[in-house]
Amino acid sequence: MIDSSIDAVHRKTRLRLSFSGIHLVLYFSFSLNWTQWGQGLRSAIGATEITGSLLMFVLLVLAFITLETIFMMLSRWGRR
Amino acid sequence: MKPRHLLPIALCALLVMAPGLGLAAGSLDDTGGGQAINPTAIAMFLLFVAFTLYVTWWASKSTTTSSTFYNAGGKISGAQNGLAIAGDFMSAASFLGITGLMYVGGFDGLILSLGAFGAWPILMFLFAKRVRNLGSFTFIDVISQRLDRDPIRLVTAFSTILIVIMYLIAQMVGAGKLIQLLFGLPYEVALLLVSGLVLAYVAFGGMLATTWVQIIKAGLLLTGVTLIAFLLLADSGFSFSTLLGKAVDAHPKGEAILGSGVIFDDPVQILTIQVSMLFGTVGLPHILMRLFTVPDMRQAKLSAYYASLFIGYFYIALLVLGFGSIAYVASAPEFFDAGGKLIGGSNMAAIHVATAMGGDILTGFMSAVCFATILAVVAGLTLSGAAAISHDVYAEVLKKGKPNPKTELRLTRASVLLIGLAAVLLGIAFQEENIAFIATIPMVVSASVTFPILFLSLFWSGFTTRGAMAGALVGLVSSIVLIVLGPQVWVSVLGHAQPWFPYDYPALFTMPVSMAVMVWVSKSDRSPRGEVDRDNYAQLLVRSEFGEADAEASRA
């Protein structure tokens, strides 16, 4: 019986590591702002003063919370 | 006399002391470089202290066993605990420091916001449920379930105490200076006041009181930043773009503050900050300890989720406050001294923007909240350090998990007193030092020692005690050596022209080295204990995911 439990744990572990991987990629993408590849982010969006960098900050915060919400929902469905 | 009977006395002592507090403040009304004394701040602070002491008295009635002392009997809900966890991290350093950094460099200051916030999803995905299922009071319970308990407890308890003491020194020195500035109290009196109140919270009320103090403070801080952000946006026609425009006009760097490069220009430096902030936060003992205050694994996960919501909201509000401080403080002469310097330095930008938006009342409120923030964070740290001494070392190592409960509780309270005393003495000893490196050590050690041990214990079957010990030693030594050779100690403290190591936060290098040593030594470990450690993994894995009851069922 413990083998089937371990299989279930492995599935959950993969889920945990996948979400962590996505999170880390998003998290470290913020450092692009300090590289040549992130030059475009410094420009203002449309006629506003809001730059791509500032928008990226807010979107990353929201993306992290969204990821956590999805993770919670998947965990709940998994329990059912 | 029972400890809880002392609380009303403490409350009376505080009220008796209140006129003295005002007197001390009044006598320093025009201290150079400080804030003018604000009676509203003192009144609000006294109200907060009186209320939290009442909460401590209430909590002390049910704090009679080690369990209720360390984890509030596991009776805190996920939402309450989430707010308390958020409170642990929304420190005065976050509120004042990040706003101050944005005041100086605009967008660059946000790296600290994202760095700190990024830790919470990782805590939730990897650790919240598993740590809650495996531990009782501290994260060290979790790793000692699998590895050789005595050596691993001693090593991790040592790193926990080091992290707590370093974090405490940084908080106490910061607290002393901040309170000196906000309330005009002498530095030593400020330290004694902080320490005395924290001892009352922790020694009498344990985790229950500490958690509620943290919840109250987090609620007040969120209310304060919401109010300031609302007023800033209202004054800009509820247009963030308009607020940014005002900030650009007020800052000497102009539009450059809306993008990167004003303070930091090296991407590797950014990565070092990100790695230290993320993995360092995840491994902080007083944060991990909070996962045990909830009744079950689901609530532990909910705690991390709610903490993310509150902290995410807080940092988005700080985005408004940071640029608001540039827009409304940088161009207002009343916030500058005769030499043209910002009164109190850039760390006071958050308080000045409160003054600009809400006058004396909002300034008083935010000053009191900052003091409350320090008290609450120091209380959490003290409790965590006391648990490492009395639970991890005394109860689990010296008494092999079978301590006398009364002796353990007495020792915990004695440890709290000892840590409080050490915090005051070290706070006084380090008052003239550059404490930036002291604040760096806990994050880097946590990222290089605690995080790798916890992660590999829970996610790698080949991990052994020998690997953990070797990696922890390498992580600890390399962290301290690189911090000493880096700019904060080698240049700022020791006065050399150039650092041997160019970065302030070496965790980008020390954490991978520590993990690599843990993996390499574990793989080459052929000892009988190594076999036991590997064999323990399957059971630990099932218990970590399904809890004790389901694990028992699956064994049957």
XYZ file of C-alpha atoms in Angstrom:
636
model
C 0.000 0.000 0.000
C 2.886 2.332 0.742
C 4.006 2.029 -2.919
C 0.725 3.513 -4.169
C 1.056 6.297 -1.590
C 4.580 6.995 -2.785
C 3.342 7.182 -6.373
C 0.775 9.746 -5.275
C 3.450 11.678 -3.403
C 5.694 11.637 -6.479
C 2.857 13.116 -8.550
C 2.398 15.854 -5.968
C 6.148 16.416 -5.831
C 6.248 16.914 -9.599
C 3.427 19.446 -9.252
C 5.287 21.267 -6.483
C 8.539 21.378 -8.429
C 6.792 22.443 -11.668
C 5.089 25.370 -9.956
C 8.336 26.300 -8.211
C 10.168 26.155 -11.567
C 7.633 28.437 -13.260
C 7.777 30.787 -10.311
C 11.578 30.956 -10.342
C 11.672 31.664 -14.097
C 9.205 34.523 -13.642
C 10.991 35.778 -10.541
C 14.444 35.900 -12.113
C 13.046 37.409 -15.333
C 12.809 40.656 -13.351
C 16.602 40.937 -13.564
C 16.185 41.485 -17.343
C 15.476 45.098 -16.438
C 19.170 45.524 -15.650
C 20.411 43.942 -18.903
C 20.595 44.950 -22.556
C 17.664 42.618 -23.303
C 15.464 44.662 -21.010
C 16.132 48.023 -22.677
C 12.636 48.115 -24.157
C 11.066 47.827 -20.722
C 12.323 51.289 -19.803
C 10.050 52.969 -22.358
C 6.753 54.522 -21.342
C 3.553 52.749 -22.340
C 1.383 54.848 -24.656
C 0.808 58.394 -23.488
C 1.292 57.550 -19.819
C 4.346 57.815 -17.561
C 4.059 54.115 -16.692
C 7.047 52.201 -18.041
C 7.272 48.550 -19.015
C 9.466 47.980 -15.978
C 6.827 49.257 -13.560
C 4.115 47.306 -15.316
C 6.291 44.198 -15.141
C 6.635 44.600 -11.361
C 2.876 44.769 -10.842
C 2.211 41.924 -13.289
C 4.784 39.703 -11.576
C 3.177 40.279 -8.172
C -0.217 39.415 -9.650
C 1.240 36.423 -11.528
C 2.720 34.996 -8.321
C -0.626 35.283 -6.558
C -2.388 33.717 -9.550
C 0.085 30.822 -9.564
C -0.589 30.230 -5.885
C -4.346 30.335 -6.464
C -4.084 27.758 -9.263
C -1.847 25.586 -7.071
C -4.395 25.739 -4.245
C -7.218 24.813 -6.622
C -5.274 21.888 -8.084
C -4.442 20.642 -4.602
C -8.112 20.820 -3.625
C -9.212 18.888 -6.733
C -6.448 16.371 -6.054
C -7.859 15.731 -2.577
C -11.321 15.090 -3.987
C 3.584 34.615 41.975
C 2.426 33.200 38.637
C 3.779 34.970 35.544
C 0.360 36.127 34.414
C -0.115 37.980 37.694
C 2.845 40.155 36.800
C 1.183 41.511 33.676
C -1.171 43.997 35.302
C 1.888 45.231 37.226
C 3.753 45.660 33.941
C 0.782 47.543 32.528
C 0.711 49.850 35.560
C 4.464 50.368 35.299
C 4.024 51.416 31.712
C 1.292 53.889 32.571
C 3.410 55.281 35.406
C 6.306 55.553 32.998
C 4.199 57.391 30.415
C 4.740 60.911 31.768
C 8.443 60.167 31.860
C 8.261 59.099 28.262
C 6.653 62.392 27.356
C 9.202 64.242 29.469
C 12.078 62.493 27.789
C 10.527 63.297 24.467
C 9.865 66.891 25.366
C 13.382 67.484 26.552
C 14.715 66.464 23.168
C 12.221 68.443 21.192
C 14.769 69.949 18.900
C 17.409 67.250 18.693
C 19.548 67.850 15.677
C 18.435 65.971 12.653
C 15.478 64.395 14.448
C 11.754 64.724 14.059
C 9.901 67.307 16.118
C 8.209 65.349 18.909
C 4.698 64.361 18.069
C 2.335 63.883 21.059
C -0.088 62.005 18.779
C 2.628 59.441 18.092
C 3.277 58.952 21.799
C -0.429 58.696 22.626
C -1.029 56.161 19.848
C 2.021 54.176 20.836
C 0.877 54.003 24.474
C -2.560 52.891 23.322
C -1.007 50.121 21.233
C 1.228 48.981 24.091
C -1.632 48.987 26.606
C -3.816 46.955 24.264
C -1.090 44.448 23.395
C -0.210 44.007 27.076
C -3.876 43.254 27.705
C -3.713 40.670 24.890
C -0.596 39.204 26.529
C -2.381 38.960 29.881
C -5.281 37.179 28.149
C -2.893 34.846 26.311
C -0.903 34.063 29.456
C -3.964 32.385 30.958
C -3.749 29.629 28.374
C 0.052 29.543 28.006
C 0.761 26.841 30.550
C 2.485 24.110 28.531
C 5.378 23.933 26.069
C 2.904 23.278 23.255
C 0.845 26.405 23.903
C 4.043 28.367 24.455
C 5.757 27.388 21.193
C 2.813 27.072 18.798
C -0.221 28.651 20.476
C -1.679 25.157 20.820
C -2.087 25.024 17.024
C -5.316 27.010 17.310
C -4.611 29.960 14.997
C -6.647 29.953 11.758
C -5.031 30.106 8.311
C -6.169 33.689 7.661
C -5.006 34.901 11.100
C -1.692 33.131 10.710
C -1.294 34.508 7.182
C -1.669 38.020 8.566
C 0.823 37.215 11.346
C 3.336 35.799 8.826
C 2.842 38.883 6.671
C 3.392 40.964 9.814
C 6.657 39.143 10.477
C 7.912 40.251 7.122
C 6.327 43.691 6.804
C 8.928 45.077 9.179
C 9.972 48.650 9.778
C 12.919 47.846 7.495
C 10.515 46.957 4.659
C 8.268 49.963 5.123
C 10.934 52.574 5.817
C 13.832 50.973 3.924
C 12.105 50.200 0.622
C 10.268 53.536 0.520
C 13.605 55.221 1.325
C 15.410 53.310 -1.411
C 12.697 54.275 -3.910
C 12.964 57.871 -2.747
C 16.644 57.758 -3.704
C 16.540 55.657 -6.843
C 12.932 55.168 -7.961
C 12.366 51.843 -9.748
C 15.633 50.265 -8.516
C 14.209 50.163 -4.989
C 11.580 47.689 -6.175
C 14.162 44.897 -6.424
C 13.918 44.534 -2.653
C 10.102 44.414 -2.803
C 10.028 41.670 -5.401
C 12.931 39.879 -3.744
C 11.045 39.662 -0.482
C 7.673 38.876 -1.999
C 9.045 36.127 -4.242
C 9.746 33.923 -1.216
C 6.109 33.296 -0.326
C 5.039 31.241 -3.328
C 8.125 29.030 -2.816
C 7.226 28.618 0.842
C 3.755 27.542 -0.192
C 4.701 25.239 -3.101
C 7.576 23.449 -1.400
C 7.364 23.692 2.333
C 4.098 24.817 3.977
C 2.276 21.485 3.967
C 5.263 19.182 4.361
C 6.885 21.149 7.152
C 3.564 21.401 9.014
C 2.963 17.661 8.736
C 6.398 16.651 9.953
C 7.232 19.160 12.654
C 5.921 20.038 16.081
C 7.466 23.319 17.147
C 10.458 24.205 14.929
C 11.690 23.329 11.413
C 14.512 21.365 13.065
C 11.875 18.801 14.123
C 11.309 18.181 10.411
C 14.860 17.351 9.408
C 15.596 15.352 12.554
C 12.771 12.969 11.641
C 15.014 11.606 8.947
C 18.619 12.459 9.760
C 20.671 11.569 12.861
C 18.829 13.737 15.366
C 21.540 14.837 17.808
C 24.234 16.180 15.441
C 21.745 17.663 12.993
C 19.790 19.352 15.779
C 22.970 20.854 17.227
C 24.157 22.179 13.850
C 20.807 23.637 12.814
C 20.087 24.991 16.308
C 23.459 26.763 16.156
C 22.660 28.296 12.760
C 19.171 29.260 14.021
C 20.613 31.007 17.079
C 23.204 32.765 14.892
C 20.479 33.927 12.487
C 18.245 35.078 15.341
C 21.031 36.953 17.177
C 22.267 38.690 14.011
C 18.724 39.564 12.976
C 18.051 40.806 16.508
C 21.145 43.030 16.580
C 20.104 44.598 13.284
C 16.542 45.105 14.555
C 17.662 46.477 17.936
C 20.168 48.959 16.487
C 17.580 50.002 13.897
C 14.930 50.227 16.631
C 17.132 52.343 18.891
C 17.936 54.811 16.124
C 14.389 54.919 14.816
C 12.811 55.465 18.215
C 15.441 58.095 18.996
C 14.406 59.854 15.816
C 10.644 59.384 16.056
C 10.104 59.842 19.764
C 13.236 61.663 20.889
C 14.101 59.002 23.495
C 17.774 58.299 24.327
C 19.126 55.274 22.435
C 19.697 53.097 25.524
C 16.233 53.871 26.919
C 14.713 52.944 23.571
C 16.480 49.560 23.648
C 15.392 48.877 27.225
C 11.819 49.818 26.356
C 11.744 47.517 23.319
C 13.370 44.687 25.230
C 11.128 45.071 28.293
C 7.941 44.998 26.245
C 9.107 42.083 24.125
C 10.025 40.115 27.254
C 6.515 40.723 28.578
C 4.892 39.569 25.331
C 7.027 36.482 24.862
C 7.789 35.288 28.391
C 4.181 35.548 29.556
C 2.104 35.142 26.433
C 4.321 32.857 24.299
C 3.371 32.282 20.676
C -0.310 33.136 21.248
C 0.475 36.667 22.425
C 3.286 37.075 19.875
C 0.937 36.065 17.072
C -1.836 38.429 18.150
C 0.614 41.315 18.594
C 1.783 40.580 15.064
C -1.788 40.434 13.719
C -2.732 43.762 15.338
C 0.413 45.432 14.060
C 0.012 44.025 10.527
C -3.578 45.305 10.440
C -2.439 48.762 11.554
C 0.434 48.858 9.053
C -1.802 47.820 6.153
C -4.364 50.442 7.208
C -1.669 53.110 7.333
C -0.109 52.390 3.942
C -3.574 52.098 2.370
C -4.541 55.475 3.731
C -1.351 57.171 2.537
C -1.568 55.530 -0.910
C -5.224 56.561 -1.195
C -4.433 60.169 -0.271
C -1.518 60.273 -2.725
C -3.647 58.955 -5.563
C -6.581 61.196 -4.622
C -4.302 64.216 -4.815
C -3.243 63.093 -8.297
C -6.802 62.701 -9.575
C -6.594 58.920 -8.955
C -4.104 58.679 -11.807
C -0.892 56.757 -11.070
C 0.569 58.212 -14.247
C 0.010 61.742 -12.937
C 1.720 60.802 -9.654
C 4.681 59.421 -11.597
C 4.813 62.663 -13.597
C 5.062 64.663 -10.354
C 7.840 62.336 -9.135
C 9.780 62.773 -12.394
C 9.519 66.556 -12.076
C 10.724 66.488 -8.448
C 13.669 64.066 -8.806
C 17.048 65.292 -10.116
C 17.358 62.157 -12.292
C 14.046 62.889 -14.019
C 12.563 60.124 -16.146
C 15.443 57.767 -15.320
C 13.732 56.920 -12.007
C 10.958 55.099 -13.876
C 13.383 52.442 -15.115
C 16.430 50.572 -13.872
C 19.973 51.872 -13.455
C 19.831 54.780 -11.008
C 21.218 52.768 -8.036
C 22.144 49.362 -9.486
C 23.705 48.737 -12.878
C 25.214 45.252 -12.543
C 22.847 42.349 -13.379
C 24.969 39.946 -11.276
C 24.482 42.214 -8.281
C 20.737 42.063 -8.904
C 20.888 38.254 -9.014
C 22.823 38.135 -5.739
C 20.111 40.235 -4.090
C 17.318 38.117 -5.573
C 18.852 34.793 -4.487
C 19.587 36.024 -0.959
C 16.176 37.574 -0.467
C 14.199 34.621 -1.831
C 16.010 31.623 -0.352
C 17.052 33.526 2.769
C 13.476 34.435 3.603
C 12.210 30.895 3.033
C 14.731 29.587 5.569
C 14.149 32.129 8.345
C 13.387 30.166 11.542
C 10.803 32.578 12.945
C 8.839 32.424 9.683
C 8.957 28.604 9.468
C 7.933 28.347 13.128
C 4.638 30.029 12.327
C 3.575 27.043 10.209
C 3.049 25.086 13.446
C 0.555 27.492 14.971
C -2.312 26.270 12.769
C -4.358 23.124 13.389
C -3.584 21.203 10.183
C -1.713 21.068 6.873
C -4.533 22.721 4.920
C -4.484 25.727 7.230
C -0.681 25.846 6.931
C -0.999 26.136 3.164
C -3.761 28.713 3.546
C -1.464 30.670 5.886
C 1.187 30.960 3.181
C -1.485 31.918 0.635
C -2.996 34.649 2.800
C 0.487 35.891 3.684
C 1.171 36.273 -0.056
C -2.042 38.229 -0.579
C -1.287 40.625 2.262
C 2.386 41.054 1.363
C 1.627 41.439 -2.368
C -0.895 44.144 -1.548
C 1.595 45.817 0.808
C 4.323 45.998 -1.843
C 1.972 47.350 -4.495
C 0.913 50.044 -1.996
C 4.624 50.762 -1.361
C 5.010 51.319 -5.113
C 2.607 54.260 -4.743
C 4.268 55.417 -1.506
C 7.774 55.237 -2.990
C 6.996 57.449 -5.967
C 4.666 59.539 -3.794
C 7.574 60.253 -1.448
C 9.584 61.611 -4.372
C 6.659 63.692 -5.629
C 5.671 65.195 -2.280
C 8.849 65.176 -0.171
C 11.735 65.857 -2.573
C 10.343 69.261 -3.549
C 9.120 70.351 -0.080
C 11.711 72.454 1.810
C 10.107 71.778 5.224
C 11.488 68.219 5.134
C 15.106 69.344 4.685
C 17.567 70.735 7.215
C 19.680 73.867 6.823
C 22.349 71.872 4.986
C 19.817 70.715 2.407
C 19.707 67.115 3.668
C 16.487 65.194 4.170
C 15.683 65.251 7.911
C 16.439 61.826 9.338
C 17.891 60.580 6.035
C 16.164 58.674 3.239
C 14.743 56.094 5.672
C 12.435 58.809 6.963
C 10.911 59.468 3.520
C 7.943 57.223 4.381
C 7.215 59.204 7.548
C 7.618 62.513 5.708
C 5.152 61.497 3.018
C 2.687 60.629 5.792
C 3.201 64.152 7.155
C 2.711 65.658 3.706
C -0.545 63.766 3.200
C -2.100 63.595 6.652
C -0.358 66.091 8.917
C 0.497 65.344 12.536
C -2.208 62.731 13.050
C -1.088 60.477 10.196
C 2.569 61.045 11.126
C 1.788 60.066 14.698
C -0.109 57.013 13.578
C 2.661 55.806 11.249
C 5.390 56.500 13.822
C 3.488 54.442 16.393
C 2.967 51.689 13.803
C 6.714 51.627 13.082
C 7.446 51.165 16.769
C 4.768 48.474 16.998
C 6.336 46.785 13.980
C 9.709 46.583 15.674
C 8.191 45.185 18.870
C 6.294 42.498 16.996
C 9.236 41.383 14.840
C 11.626 41.293 17.812
C 9.062 39.245 19.755
C 8.859 36.636 16.971
C 12.641 36.418 16.729
C 13.073 36.071 20.491
C 10.549 33.257 20.638
C 12.260 31.453 17.781
C 15.682 31.708 19.455
C 14.276 30.555 22.801
C 12.667 27.527 21.129
C 16.000 26.566 19.541
C 17.656 26.559 22.973
C 14.961 24.996 25.139
C 13.215 22.694 22.671
C 15.859 21.725 20.123
C 18.907 21.594 22.374
C 17.574 20.907 25.897
C 14.413 18.874 25.334
C 15.390 16.954 22.207
C 19.172 16.576 22.444
C 19.984 16.639 26.171
C 16.768 14.959 27.370
C 16.333 12.750 24.274
C 12.796 14.024 23.613
C 11.568 13.321 27.162
C 12.010 16.545 29.138
C 10.213 17.541 32.298
C 7.522 19.869 30.810
C 7.714 22.334 33.711
C 11.500 22.508 33.508
C 11.300 22.980 29.738
C 8.835 25.848 30.093
C 10.988 27.451 32.812
C 14.047 27.101 30.597
C 12.163 28.650 27.673
C 11.287 31.693 29.759
C 14.873 31.899 31.030
C 16.084 31.705 27.390
C 13.752 34.558 26.486
C 15.283 36.650 29.290
C 18.798 35.709 28.192
C 18.124 36.587 24.542
C 16.469 39.859 25.600
C 19.479 40.791 27.712
C 21.901 39.818 24.951
C 19.884 41.884 22.453
C 20.139 45.015 24.631
C 23.865 44.577 25.330
C 24.722 43.820 21.690
C 22.447 46.646 20.548
C 24.431 49.061 22.724
C 27.783 47.564 21.664
C 26.986 47.862 17.952
C 25.243 51.257 18.050
C 28.070 53.112 16.316
C 28.816 50.349 13.805
C 27.675 50.059 10.237
C 25.046 47.380 10.767
C 24.263 46.688 7.119
C 26.497 43.607 7.151
C 24.843 42.331 10.343
C 21.510 42.420 8.568
C 23.049 40.610 5.596
C 24.379 37.633 7.574
C 20.989 36.128 8.591
C 19.652 36.149 5.037
C 22.821 34.689 3.518
C 23.276 32.042 6.259
C 19.608 31.141 6.020
C 19.895 30.749 2.217
C 23.156 28.790 2.446
C 22.457 26.543 5.451
C 18.774 26.292 6.398
C 17.219 26.259 2.938
C 19.516 23.573 1.420
C 19.111 21.242 4.427
C 15.347 21.627 4.512
C 14.929 21.305 0.746
C 17.152 18.238 0.340
C 15.617 16.548 3.409
C 12.173 16.817 1.869
C 12.936 16.323 -1.820
C 15.988 14.060 -2.245
C 16.102 10.416 -1.224
C 19.904 10.237 -1.214
C 20.430 12.905 1.455
C 22.426 11.809 4.519
C 23.437 13.299 7.857
C 27.083 13.417 6.856
C 26.197 15.376 3.690
C 24.010 17.777 5.674
C 26.739 18.438 8.246
C 29.473 18.979 5.642
C 27.307 21.261 3.471
C 26.071 23.255 6.465
C 29.650 23.856 7.608
C 30.756 24.934 4.125
C 27.657 27.153 3.745
C 28.190 28.809 7.102
C 31.935 29.408 6.746
C 31.786 30.547 3.096
C 28.907 32.954 3.865
C 30.731 34.636 6.719
C 34.103 34.722 4.901
C 32.621 36.273 1.731
C 30.612 38.830 3.723
C 33.799 39.832 5.593
C 35.753 40.078 2.307
C 32.898 41.986 0.638
C 32.259 45.735 0.460
C 30.182 45.967 3.650
C 32.938 44.775 6.008
C 36.225 44.957 4.065
C 35.595 48.509 2.821
C 32.910 50.102 5.043
C 33.982 48.649 8.413
C 37.676 47.830 7.994
C 38.413 50.826 5.794
C 40.223 49.133 2.882
C 40.068 50.750 -0.538
C 38.826 47.729 -2.504
C 36.906 44.614 -1.451
C 38.283 41.137 -2.158
C 34.802 39.993 -3.090
C 32.660 42.473 -5.033
C 29.111 41.669 -3.854
C 27.228 42.450 -0.631
C 25.067 39.306 -0.719
C 27.148 36.220 -1.552
C 24.276 33.673 -1.427
C 24.307 33.390 -5.249
C 27.664 31.628 -4.801
C 27.509 30.139 -1.290
C 24.127 28.439 -1.642
C 25.058 26.368 -4.748
C 28.422 25.484 -3.167
C 26.712 24.366 0.049
C 24.170 22.275 -1.891
C 26.871 20.758 -4.102
C 28.861 19.692 -1.013
C 25.698 18.212 0.548
C 25.004 16.180 -2.613
C 28.617 15.089 -3.163
C 29.237 14.004 0.447
C 25.827 12.269 0.633
C 26.539 10.352 -2.581
C 29.913 9.190 -1.321
C 28.591 8.348 2.156
C 28.782 4.560 2.662
C 28.288 4.625 6.449
C 25.535 2.557 8.147
C 23.909 5.822 9.292
C 23.825 6.976 5.662
C 21.818 3.835 4.758
C 19.363 4.562 7.595
C 18.959 8.159 6.378
C 18.180 6.972 2.847
C 15.783 4.270 4.071
C 13.908 6.806 6.186
C 12.962 8.817 3.115
C 9.969 6.792 1.856
C 8.111 6.914 5.182
C 8.969 10.579 5.641
C 7.697 11.358 2.163
C 4.286 9.761 2.749
C 3.922 11.352 6.172
C 4.962 14.743 4.832
C 2.267 14.716 2.191
C -0.622 12.945 3.917
C -0.010 13.502 7.624
C 0.535 11.000 10.412
C -2.892 9.296 10.260
C -2.787 8.511 6.538
C 0.790 7.375 6.777
C -0.176 4.912 9.534
C -3.009 3.640 7.325
C -0.720 3.113 4.379
C 1.787 1.248 6.555
C -1.058 -1.079 7.584
